[in-house]
């Protein structure tokens, strides 16, 4: 999943520069917020901030930064009502908003919040603003509950995004916009090739980490032939922690027993894996019906836009498992005449070298690198490629390379505006602009048009985004099938206990504190023309 990084269109911002990490905790948070407003992502500046601090200050700095980002737009609107005249200096506005967060959300003592924030204004060389900073914060400190209610009353999103969500999700709008202001729960995916969810929950109990098992069920109809279809149902289990926990405190995390992954993101690998198994079962039945001899079958699958590799790792875990989720254990009515899977070739692509390295690191921790797979002798060949999904073609370095069908299944974790993960990445509401939606939708369409011809007839493509904007999701799919007569929508059935049914696919919304993030899923099958 790629997240476009686009700087906000704000002419009052100074050019980006190296992030200076010195001064008080509040000063460092202010400088980090200024860097984000200059276009740097939270993921790129958070570690430098925390690593520059003593252990005793890290928790406060993290809470101050994340809470300020989550309440950013609401605080900005409140600030406009508190000032007699417009405040144009970004540094001054940012400093005051950091002070407001301390008073309204973090319950810092009035005198400490006001004094330290005024001192921070001096440290960043805006001493001329100290009178204004002091006056606004003292006014709020006299009645914080009143101003918190004003701040919480509406959304904390840029107006263009709030308007679009109102258009897309009018019935869920209030819950959705309030939900996006809250921290997201921490979910774990348990490596089914190593242990069970239940056993890992017991291990967490032993480490005094409380967690609940979350089970999502998914149903969809798959074609057995041109005339019949069968409903299939699968279950996905994960763990929701009662409190977020450092990964080094999780039992056997370094050994690859578990991974941090949103619950709704954990749907991707099981869905495309089950669809591929349905394809293989249908082919097995066809072989039985024609009394053909047993044939060896090689499977080719693609994970496009694969970084940082969570969904790829989950799929490899399912393939490597010894239970019925493994592609090597497809149920066959007549093993003597059914195709026997001998090899699975997995290709994963992403377009940036650092992100490719992130994939390799994650797979190595999970013992799923190509070396590990070879050592396990499970006939899975993995190839991770740095490539642009809008142009990449399988085998393009070979003499006879063409854009021909080669893949039995494609998982497309499509680039998107990532509006569905604002709870985890609140900088998105600052970095994204209205123009990004159209540009991203065009990029998605280019990738779909390039990859679809490389899917075999009868093969499946699972389209996934972490967006909650319909233009990137259901509308993208509607446009795609309009231009591809061989694309058939696979319907999710009423067995699904997640998401909201759409004209095509299902949409998850991050509405409450216990739910997963905002993911969209659509499953397509390719028919022979």
Coordinates of C-alpha atoms in Angstrom, one line a residue:
X1 CA 0.0 0.0 0.0
X2 CA 1.5 3.3 -1.1
X3 CA 0.6 6.5 0.6
X4 CA 1.2 9.5 -1.6
X5 CA 3.0 12.3 0.3
X6 CA 1.7 15.7 -0.8
X7 CA 2.6 19.0 0.9
X8 CA -0.4 21.2 1.8
X9 CA -0.9 24.2 -0.5
X10 CA 0.0 26.9 2.0
X11 CA 2.2 29.8 0.9
X12 CA 2.8 30.9 4.4
X13 CA 4.9 27.9 5.2
X14 CA 8.6 28.1 5.1
X15 CA 10.5 25.7 2.8
X16 CA 11.2 22.3 4.2
X17 CA 14.5 21.9 6.1
X18 CA 16.2 19.3 8.2
X19 CA 14.3 18.7 11.4
X20 CA 16.2 20.2 14.3
X21 CA 15.7 18.2 17.5
X22 CA 16.8 20.3 20.4
X23 CA 15.1 22.4 23.1
X24 CA 12.2 21.5 25.4
X25 CA 9.8 18.7 24.7
X26 CA 7.2 21.2 23.6
X27 CA 9.6 22.9 21.2
X28 CA 10.5 19.6 19.6
X29 CA 6.8 18.7 19.2
X30 CA 6.2 22.1 17.6
X31 CA 9.1 21.7 15.2
X32 CA 7.8 18.2 14.3
X33 CA 4.3 19.7 13.6
X34 CA 5.9 22.4 11.4
X35 CA 7.8 19.7 9.4
X36 CA 4.5 17.8 8.8
X37 CA 2.9 21.0 7.6
X38 CA 5.8 21.3 5.2
X39 CA 5.0 18.0 3.7
X40 CA 6.9 15.4 5.8
X41 CA 4.9 12.4 6.9
X42 CA 4.4 11.5 10.5
X43 CA 6.1 8.1 9.9
X44 CA 9.3 10.0 8.8
X45 CA 9.5 12.4 11.8
X46 CA 8.1 10.4 14.7
X47 CA 11.2 8.3 15.4
X48 CA 13.6 11.3 15.2
X49 CA 11.4 13.1 17.7
X50 CA 11.2 10.2 20.2
X51 CA 14.8 9.2 19.8
X52 CA 15.9 12.7 20.7
X53 CA 14.2 12.5 24.1
X54 CA 14.9 10.9 27.4
X55 CA 12.7 7.9 28.1
X56 CA 10.7 9.8 30.7
X57 CA 9.6 12.4 28.1
X58 CA 8.7 10.1 25.3
X59 CA 5.2 9.2 26.4
X60 CA 4.2 12.9 26.9
X61 CA 5.7 13.9 23.6
X62 CA 4.0 11.1 21.7
X63 CA 0.6 11.9 23.3
X64 CA 1.0 15.6 22.7
X65 CA 2.0 15.2 19.0
X66 CA -0.7 12.6 18.1
X67 CA -3.5 14.4 20.0
X68 CA -2.6 17.7 18.4
X69 CA -2.8 16.1 14.9
X70 CA -6.1 14.3 15.7
X71 CA -7.7 17.5 16.8
X72 CA -5.8 19.8 14.4
X73 CA -8.6 21.2 12.3
X74 CA -11.0 21.6 15.2
X75 CA -8.3 23.4 17.2
X76 CA -7.6 25.7 14.2
X77 CA -11.3 26.7 14.0
X78 CA -11.4 27.2 17.7
X79 CA -8.3 29.4 17.6
X80 CA -9.9 31.6 14.9
X81 CA -12.7 32.4 17.3
X82 CA -10.4 33.1 20.2
X83 CA -8.1 35.7 18.4
X84 CA -9.3 39.3 17.9
X85 CA -7.3 39.4 14.6
X86 CA -6.3 36.6 12.1
X87 CA -3.1 34.8 13.1
X88 CA -1.1 34.3 9.9
X89 CA 2.2 33.0 11.3
X90 CA 2.1 29.2 11.1
X91 CA 4.7 28.9 13.9
X92 CA 2.5 31.0 16.2
X93 CA -0.7 29.1 15.4
X94 CA 1.1 25.8 15.9
X95 CA 2.4 26.8 19.2
X96 CA -1.0 27.9 20.5
X97 CA -2.6 24.7 19.2
X98 CA 0.0 22.7 21.2
X99 CA -1.0 24.7 24.3
X100 CA -4.7 24.2 23.7
X101 CA -4.2 20.4 23.5
X102 CA -2.5 20.4 26.9
X103 CA -5.4 22.3 28.5
X104 CA -8.3 20.6 26.7
X105 CA -7.2 17.0 26.2
X106 CA -4.1 16.1 28.2
X107 CA -5.2 17.6 31.5
X108 CA -1.8 19.3 32.0
X109 CA -1.9 21.7 35.0
X110 CA -2.9 25.2 33.8
X111 CA 0.2 27.0 35.0
X112 CA 2.6 24.4 33.5
X113 CA 0.8 24.3 30.1
X114 CA 0.7 28.1 29.8
X115 CA 4.2 28.8 31.1
X116 CA 5.9 26.1 29.1
X117 CA 4.1 27.0 25.9
X118 CA 5.0 30.7 26.3
X119 CA 8.6 29.7 26.8
X120 CA 8.4 27.5 23.7
X121 CA 7.3 30.5 21.7
X122 CA 10.5 32.2 22.8
X123 CA 12.7 29.2 22.0
X124 CA 11.5 29.0 18.4
X125 CA 12.3 32.8 18.1
X126 CA 8.8 34.1 18.1
X127 CA 9.1 36.0 21.4
X128 CA 6.9 38.8 19.9
X129 CA 3.9 36.4 20.1
X130 CA 4.3 35.6 23.8
X131 CA 1.6 38.1 24.9
X132 CA -0.9 36.7 22.4
X133 CA -0.1 33.0 23.4
X134 CA -0.4 33.8 27.0
X135 CA -3.7 35.7 26.7
X136 CA -5.4 33.0 24.6
X137 CA -4.3 30.1 26.8
X138 CA -5.4 31.9 30.0
X139 CA -8.8 32.6 28.5
X140 CA -9.3 28.9 27.7
X141 CA -7.9 27.8 31.1
X142 CA -10.7 29.7 32.9
X143 CA -13.4 27.4 31.4
X144 CA -11.7 24.4 29.6
X145 CA -14.9 22.3 29.6
X146 CA -16.7 25.0 27.6
X147 CA -14.0 25.2 25.0
X148 CA -13.6 21.4 24.8
X149 CA -17.3 21.1 24.0
X150 CA -16.9 23.7 21.3
X151 CA -13.9 21.8 19.9
X152 CA -15.6 18.4 20.0
X153 CA -18.9 19.6 18.5
X154 CA -18.1 19.1 14.9
X155 CA -15.5 17.2 12.9
X156 CA -11.7 17.7 12.9
X157 CA -11.1 17.3 9.2
X158 CA -10.4 19.8 6.4
X159 CA -13.7 21.1 5.1
X160 CA -13.3 19.6 1.6
X161 CA -12.9 16.1 3.1
X162 CA -15.8 16.5 5.5
X163 CA -17.9 17.6 2.6
X164 CA -17.0 14.6 0.6
X165 CA -17.7 12.2 3.5
X166 CA -21.0 13.8 3.9
X167 CA -21.7 13.1 0.2
X168 CA -20.5 9.5 0.4
X169 CA -21.7 8.5 3.9
X170 CA -24.6 10.7 4.9
X171 CA -26.1 8.1 7.3
X172 CA -22.8 7.4 9.0
X173 CA -21.4 10.9 8.8
X174 CA -21.6 12.0 12.4
X175 CA -20.2 8.7 13.8
X176 CA -17.6 8.5 11.1
X177 CA -16.2 12.0 11.5
X178 CA -16.1 11.6 15.3
X179 CA -14.5 8.1 15.0
X180 CA -11.7 9.5 12.9
X181 CA -10.6 11.7 15.8
X182 CA -10.0 8.8 18.1
X183 CA -7.0 6.5 18.6
X184 CA -7.3 3.2 16.7
X185 CA -7.2 -0.1 18.6
X186 CA -4.1 -2.4 18.2
X187 CA -4.7 -5.7 16.5
X188 CA -2.5 -8.7 16.1
X189 CA -2.3 -11.3 13.4
X190 CA -1.1 -14.7 14.6
X191 CA 1.0 -16.8 12.3
X192 CA -1.2 -19.8 11.7
X193 CA 1.8 -21.8 10.4
X194 CA 3.3 -21.5 13.9
X195 CA 0.5 -21.4 16.4
X196 CA -3.2 -20.8 16.9
X197 CA -4.9 -17.6 17.9
X198 CA -6.2 -19.3 21.0
X199 CA -2.8 -20.4 22.1
X200 CA -1.2 -17.0 21.5
X201 CA -4.0 -15.4 23.5
X202 CA -2.9 -17.7 26.4
X203 CA 0.7 -16.6 25.9
X204 CA -0.4 -12.9 26.1
X205 CA -2.3 -13.7 29.3
X206 CA 1.0 -15.1 30.7
X207 CA 2.7 -11.8 29.8
X208 CA -0.2 -9.9 31.5
X209 CA -1.4 -8.5 28.2
X210 CA -5.2 -8.5 27.9
X211 CA -6.6 -9.3 24.4
X212 CA -9.9 -10.4 22.9
X213 CA -10.3 -12.8 20.0
X214 CA -12.1 -11.1 17.0
X215 CA -13.6 -13.3 14.4
X216 CA -14.7 -12.0 11.0
X217 CA -16.7 -14.2 8.7
X218 CA -16.7 -13.8 4.9
X219 CA -19.0 -15.3 2.3
X220 CA -18.9 -15.0 -1.4
X221 CA -20.2 -16.9 -4.5
X222 CA -17.7 -18.6 -6.8
X223 CA -18.4 -20.1 -10.2
X224 CA -18.1 -23.9 -10.6
X225 CA -18.9 -23.6 -14.3
X226 CA -20.6 -21.2 -16.7
X227 CA -24.0 -22.5 -15.4
X228 CA -23.5 -22.9 -11.6
X229 CA -22.0 -21.2 -8.6
X230 CA -21.4 -22.2 -5.0
X231 CA -21.3 -20.1 -1.9
X232 CA -18.1 -20.3 0.1
X233 CA -17.6 -19.2 3.7
X234 CA -14.4 -18.5 5.6
X235 CA -13.4 -17.3 9.1
X236 CA -10.6 -14.9 10.0
X237 CA -9.4 -14.6 13.6
X238 CA -7.2 -12.0 15.1
X239 CA -6.6 -10.4 18.5
X240 CA -7.5 -7.0 19.7
X241 CA -5.4 -5.7 22.6
X242 CA -7.1 -3.8 25.4
X243 CA -4.2 -1.4 25.4
X244 CA -1.6 -0.7 22.8
X245 CA 1.7 -2.4 23.7
X246 CA 5.3 -2.1 22.5
X247 CA 6.0 -5.0 20.1
X248 CA 9.1 -6.0 22.1
X249 CA 6.8 -6.9 25.0
X250 CA 4.8 -9.3 22.8
X251 CA 5.7 -13.0 23.3
X252 CA 7.9 -14.4 20.6
X253 CA 7.3 -11.3 18.4
X254 CA 10.9 -11.4 17.2
X255 CA 10.5 -15.0 16.2
X256 CA 7.6 -14.2 13.9
X257 CA 4.8 -15.7 15.9
X258 CA 2.6 -12.6 15.6
X259 CA 2.4 -9.4 13.6
X260 CA 0.7 -6.0 14.2
X261 CA -2.0 -5.7 11.5
X262 CA -5.4 -4.0 11.5
X263 CA -8.2 -6.5 11.7
X264 CA -9.9 -5.3 8.5
X265 CA -6.5 -5.6 6.7
X266 CA -6.4 -9.3 7.8
X267 CA -9.3 -10.0 5.5
X268 CA -7.2 -9.6 2.3
X269 CA -5.1 -12.7 2.2
X270 CA -7.8 -15.2 3.3
X271 CA -10.3 -13.8 0.7
X272 CA -7.9 -14.0 -2.3
X273 CA -6.5 -17.4 -1.0
X274 CA -10.0 -18.8 -0.7
X275 CA -10.9 -17.5 -4.2
X276 CA -7.8 -19.2 -5.6
X277 CA -8.6 -22.4 -3.9
X278 CA -12.1 -22.3 -5.4
X279 CA -10.5 -21.8 -8.9
X280 CA -8.3 -24.9 -8.3
X281 CA -11.2 -26.9 -7.1
X282 CA -13.3 -26.0 -10.2
X283 CA -10.4 -27.0 -12.4
X284 CA -10.1 -30.3 -10.5
X285 CA -13.8 -31.0 -11.0
X286 CA -13.4 -30.2 -14.7
X287 CA -10.5 -32.6 -14.9
X288 CA -12.6 -35.3 -13.2
X289 CA -15.6 -34.7 -15.6
X290 CA -13.4 -35.1 -18.6
X291 CA -11.6 -38.2 -17.2
X292 CA -8.3 -36.5 -18.0
X293 CA -5.1 -37.9 -16.7
X294 CA -3.5 -36.4 -13.6
X295 CA -1.4 -33.3 -14.4
X296 CA 1.1 -31.3 -12.5
X297 CA 0.0 -27.8 -11.9
X298 CA 2.1 -24.7 -11.3
X299 CA 0.4 -21.7 -9.7
X300 CA 1.4 -18.1 -10.3
X301 CA 0.2 -15.3 -8.0
X302 CA 0.9 -11.6 -7.8
X303 CA 0.9 -9.2 -4.9
X304 CA 0.9 -5.7 -6.4
X305 CA 1.9 -2.6 -4.4
X306 CA 3.0 -5.0 -1.7
X307 CA 4.9 -2.8 0.7
X308 CA 5.3 -3.0 3.6
X309 CA 4.4 -6.6 3.1
X310 CA 1.8 -7.4 5.8
X311 CA -0.8 -8.9 3.4
X312 CA 1.9 -10.7 1.4
X313 CA 3.3 -12.3 4.6
X314 CA -0.2 -13.3 5.7
X315 CA -0.8 -15.0 2.3
X316 CA 2.5 -16.8 2.6
X317 CA 1.6 -17.9 6.1
X318 CA -1.6 -19.4 4.8
X319 CA 0.2 -21.2 2.0
X320 CA 2.8 -22.6 4.4
X321 CA 0.2 -23.8 7.0
X322 CA -0.4 -27.5 7.3
X323 CA -4.2 -27.1 7.5
X324 CA -6.9 -26.7 4.9
X325 CA -6.0 -23.0 4.2
X326 CA -2.9 -24.2 2.3
X327 CA -3.1 -24.3 -1.4
X328 CA -1.2 -27.6 -1.3
X329 CA -4.2 -29.1 0.5
X330 CA -7.0 -28.2 -1.9
X331 CA -9.8 -30.7 -1.4
X332 CA -10.1 -33.0 -4.4
X333 CA -12.8 -35.6 -4.9
X334 CA -10.6 -37.7 -7.0
X335 CA -6.9 -37.3 -6.3
X336 CA -5.9 -39.7 -9.0
X337 CA -7.3 -37.5 -11.8
X338 CA -7.2 -34.1 -10.2
X339 CA -4.4 -31.5 -11.0
X340 CA -1.6 -31.8 -8.4
X341 CA -0.1 -28.5 -7.3
X342 CA 3.7 -28.9 -7.4
X343 CA 4.9 -25.3 -7.3
X344 CA 3.6 -21.9 -6.3
X345 CA 5.4 -18.9 -7.8
X346 CA 4.8 -15.7 -5.9
X347 CA 5.7 -12.3 -7.3
X348 CA 5.5 -9.1 -5.2
X349 CA 6.1 -5.7 -6.6
X350 CA 6.4 -2.2 -5.3
X351 CA 7.9 0.9 -6.9
X352 CA 10.3 2.2 -4.3
X353 CA 13.6 0.6 -3.2
X354 CA 13.2 1.5 0.5
X355 CA 9.8 0.0 0.6
X356 CA 11.1 -3.2 -1.1
X357 CA 13.7 -3.4 1.7
X358 CA 10.9 -3.0 4.2
X359 CA 9.2 -6.0 2.7
X360 CA 12.3 -8.1 2.9
X361 CA 12.8 -7.1 6.6
X362 CA 9.3 -8.0 7.5
X363 CA 9.5 -11.4 5.7
X364 CA 12.8 -12.2 7.3
X365 CA 11.4 -11.6 10.8
X366 CA 8.5 -14.0 10.0
X367 CA 10.9 -16.6 8.5
X368 CA 9.2 -16.2 5.1
X369 CA 12.2 -15.0 3.0
X370 CA 13.0 -16.9 -0.1
X371 CA 15.8 -18.7 1.8
X372 CA 13.3 -19.7 4.6
X373 CA 10.8 -21.0 2.0
X374 CA 13.4 -23.0 0.2
X375 CA 14.6 -24.5 3.5
X376 CA 11.1 -25.5 4.4
X377 CA 10.9 -27.4 1.1
X378 CA 7.3 -26.3 0.4
X379 CA 7.8 -25.5 -3.3
X380 CA 7.0 -21.8 -2.9
X381 CA 9.2 -19.6 -5.0
X382 CA 9.2 -15.9 -4.0
X383 CA 10.4 -13.0 -6.2
X384 CA 10.3 -9.4 -4.8
X385 CA 10.6 -6.8 -7.6
X386 CA 11.0 -3.1 -7.5
X387 CA 8.7 -2.0 -10.3
X388 CA 6.0 0.5 -11.4
X389 CA 2.7 -1.3 -11.4
X390 CA 1.3 1.0 -14.1
X391 CA 3.9 -0.4 -16.6
X392 CA 5.4 -3.6 -15.2
X393 CA 4.8 -6.8 -17.1
X394 CA 5.7 -10.3 -15.9
X395 CA 8.9 -11.5 -17.7
X396 CA 9.6 -8.1 -19.3
X397 CA 13.3 -8.8 -19.2
X398 CA 12.9 -11.9 -21.3
X399 CA 13.1 -11.9 -25.1
X400 CA 9.5 -13.0 -25.7
X401 CA 8.0 -10.8 -22.9
X402 CA 4.4 -9.7 -23.7
X403 CA 1.5 -8.5 -21.6
X404 CA -0.1 -12.0 -21.6
X405 CA -2.1 -13.8 -18.9
X406 CA 0.2 -15.6 -16.5
X407 CA -1.3 -15.1 -13.0
X408 CA -4.0 -17.3 -11.4
X409 CA -4.7 -14.6 -8.7
X410 CA -3.7 -11.0 -8.1
X411 CA -3.9 -9.1 -4.9
X412 CA -3.9 -5.4 -5.6
X413 CA -3.4 -3.4 -2.5
X414 CA -4.1 -0.2 -4.5
X415 CA -2.5 3.2 -3.9
X416 CA -5.1 5.5 -2.3
X417 CA -5.5 8.6 -0.2
X418 CA -5.4 6.5 2.9
X419 CA -8.4 8.3 4.4
X420 CA -9.4 5.1 6.1
X421 CA -6.4 5.1 8.4
X422 CA -6.5 8.7 9.6
X423 CA -6.8 7.4 13.2
X424 CA -3.4 5.8 12.9
X425 CA -1.9 8.4 10.6
X426 CA -3.6 11.7 11.6
X427 CA -1.1 13.7 9.5
X428 CA -3.1 12.5 6.5
X429 CA -5.7 15.1 7.2
X430 CA -3.0 17.8 6.8
X431 CA -1.1 16.3 3.9
X432 CA -4.0 15.4 1.6
X433 CA -5.6 17.8 -0.7
X434 CA -8.8 17.7 -2.7
X435 CA -6.8 17.4 -5.9
X436 CA -5.1 14.2 -4.6
X437 CA -8.4 12.2 -5.0
X438 CA -8.6 12.7 -8.7
X439 CA -4.9 12.0 -9.2
X440 CA -5.0 8.9 -7.1
X441 CA -8.1 7.6 -8.9
X442 CA -6.3 8.0 -12.3
X443 CA -3.3 6.1 -10.9
X444 CA -5.5 3.3 -9.6
X445 CA -7.1 3.0 -13.1
X446 CA -3.7 2.8 -14.8
X447 CA -2.6 0.0 -12.5
X448 CA -5.8 -2.0 -13.0
X449 CA -5.6 -1.6 -16.8
X450 CA -2.0 -2.8 -16.8
X451 CA -2.5 -5.8 -14.5
X452 CA -5.8 -7.1 -15.7
X453 CA -4.5 -8.5 -19.0
X454 CA -1.9 -10.5 -17.1
X455 CA -4.6 -12.4 -15.2
X456 CA -5.6 -15.8 -16.6
X457 CA -9.2 -16.6 -17.6
X458 CA -10.9 -17.9 -14.5
X459 CA -8.4 -16.1 -12.3
X460 CA -9.3 -13.7 -9.5
X461 CA -8.3 -10.1 -8.7
X462 CA -8.9 -8.7 -5.2
X463 CA -9.0 -4.9 -5.2
X464 CA -8.2 -3.4 -1.8
X465 CA -7.8 0.1 -0.5
X466 CA -7.5 1.8 2.9
X467 CA -9.7 4.6 1.7
X468 CA -13.2 5.6 2.6
X469 CA -13.8 7.7 -0.5
X470 CA -16.1 6.2 -3.0
X471 CA -14.3 7.6 -6.0
X472 CA -11.3 5.4 -5.1
X473 CA -13.4 2.4 -4.3
X474 CA -16.9 1.4 -5.6
X475 CA -16.9 4.1 -8.3
X476 CA -13.5 2.9 -9.5
X477 CA -14.8 -0.6 -9.8
X478 CA -17.9 0.5 -11.6
X479 CA -15.8 2.3 -14.1
X480 CA -13.5 -0.6 -14.5
X481 CA -16.1 -3.2 -15.3
X482 CA -17.8 -0.8 -17.7
X483 CA -14.6 -0.9 -19.8
X484 CA -13.8 -4.6 -19.3
X485 CA -16.4 -7.0 -20.5
X486 CA -14.5 -10.0 -19.2
X487 CA -14.6 -8.7 -15.6
X488 CA -17.2 -10.4 -13.4
X489 CA -18.1 -9.1 -10.0
X490 CA -18.0 -11.8 -7.3
X491 CA -20.7 -11.0 -4.8
X492 CA -20.1 -11.0 -1.1
X493 CA -23.0 -12.8 0.6
X494 CA -25.0 -12.1 3.8
X495 CA -22.6 -14.3 5.7
X496 CA -20.2 -11.3 6.0
X497 CA -20.2 -9.8 9.4
X498 CA -18.0 -6.8 8.4
X499 CA -18.4 -3.8 6.3
X500 CA -21.3 -2.2 4.4
X501 CA -22.5 -3.7 1.1
X502 CA -21.9 -1.6 -1.9
X503 CA -23.0 -1.8 -5.5
X504 CA -19.7 -3.6 -5.9
X505 CA -17.8 -4.9 -2.9
X506 CA -17.9 -4.0 0.7
X507 CA -16.7 -1.0 2.7
X508 CA -15.4 -1.0 6.3
X509 CA -15.7 2.3 8.2
X510 CA -13.6 3.2 11.3
X511 CA -16.6 4.3 13.3
X512 CA -16.0 3.0 16.9
X513 CA -13.0 2.5 19.2
X514 CA -13.1 -1.3 18.8
X515 CA -13.4 -1.5 15.0
X516 CA -10.8 -1.9 12.4
X517 CA -9.8 0.7 9.9
X518 CA -11.6 1.9 6.8
X519 CA -10.9 -0.7 4.1
X520 CA -12.7 -1.4 0.9
X521 CA -12.8 -4.9 -0.8
X522 CA -13.9 -5.9 -4.3
X523 CA -13.4 -9.3 -5.8
X524 CA -13.4 -9.8 -9.6
X525 CA -13.1 -12.9 -11.7
X526 CA -11.9 -12.9 -15.3
X527 CA -14.1 -14.7 -17.8
X528 CA -12.9 -16.1 -21.1
X529 CA -13.9 -13.8 -23.9

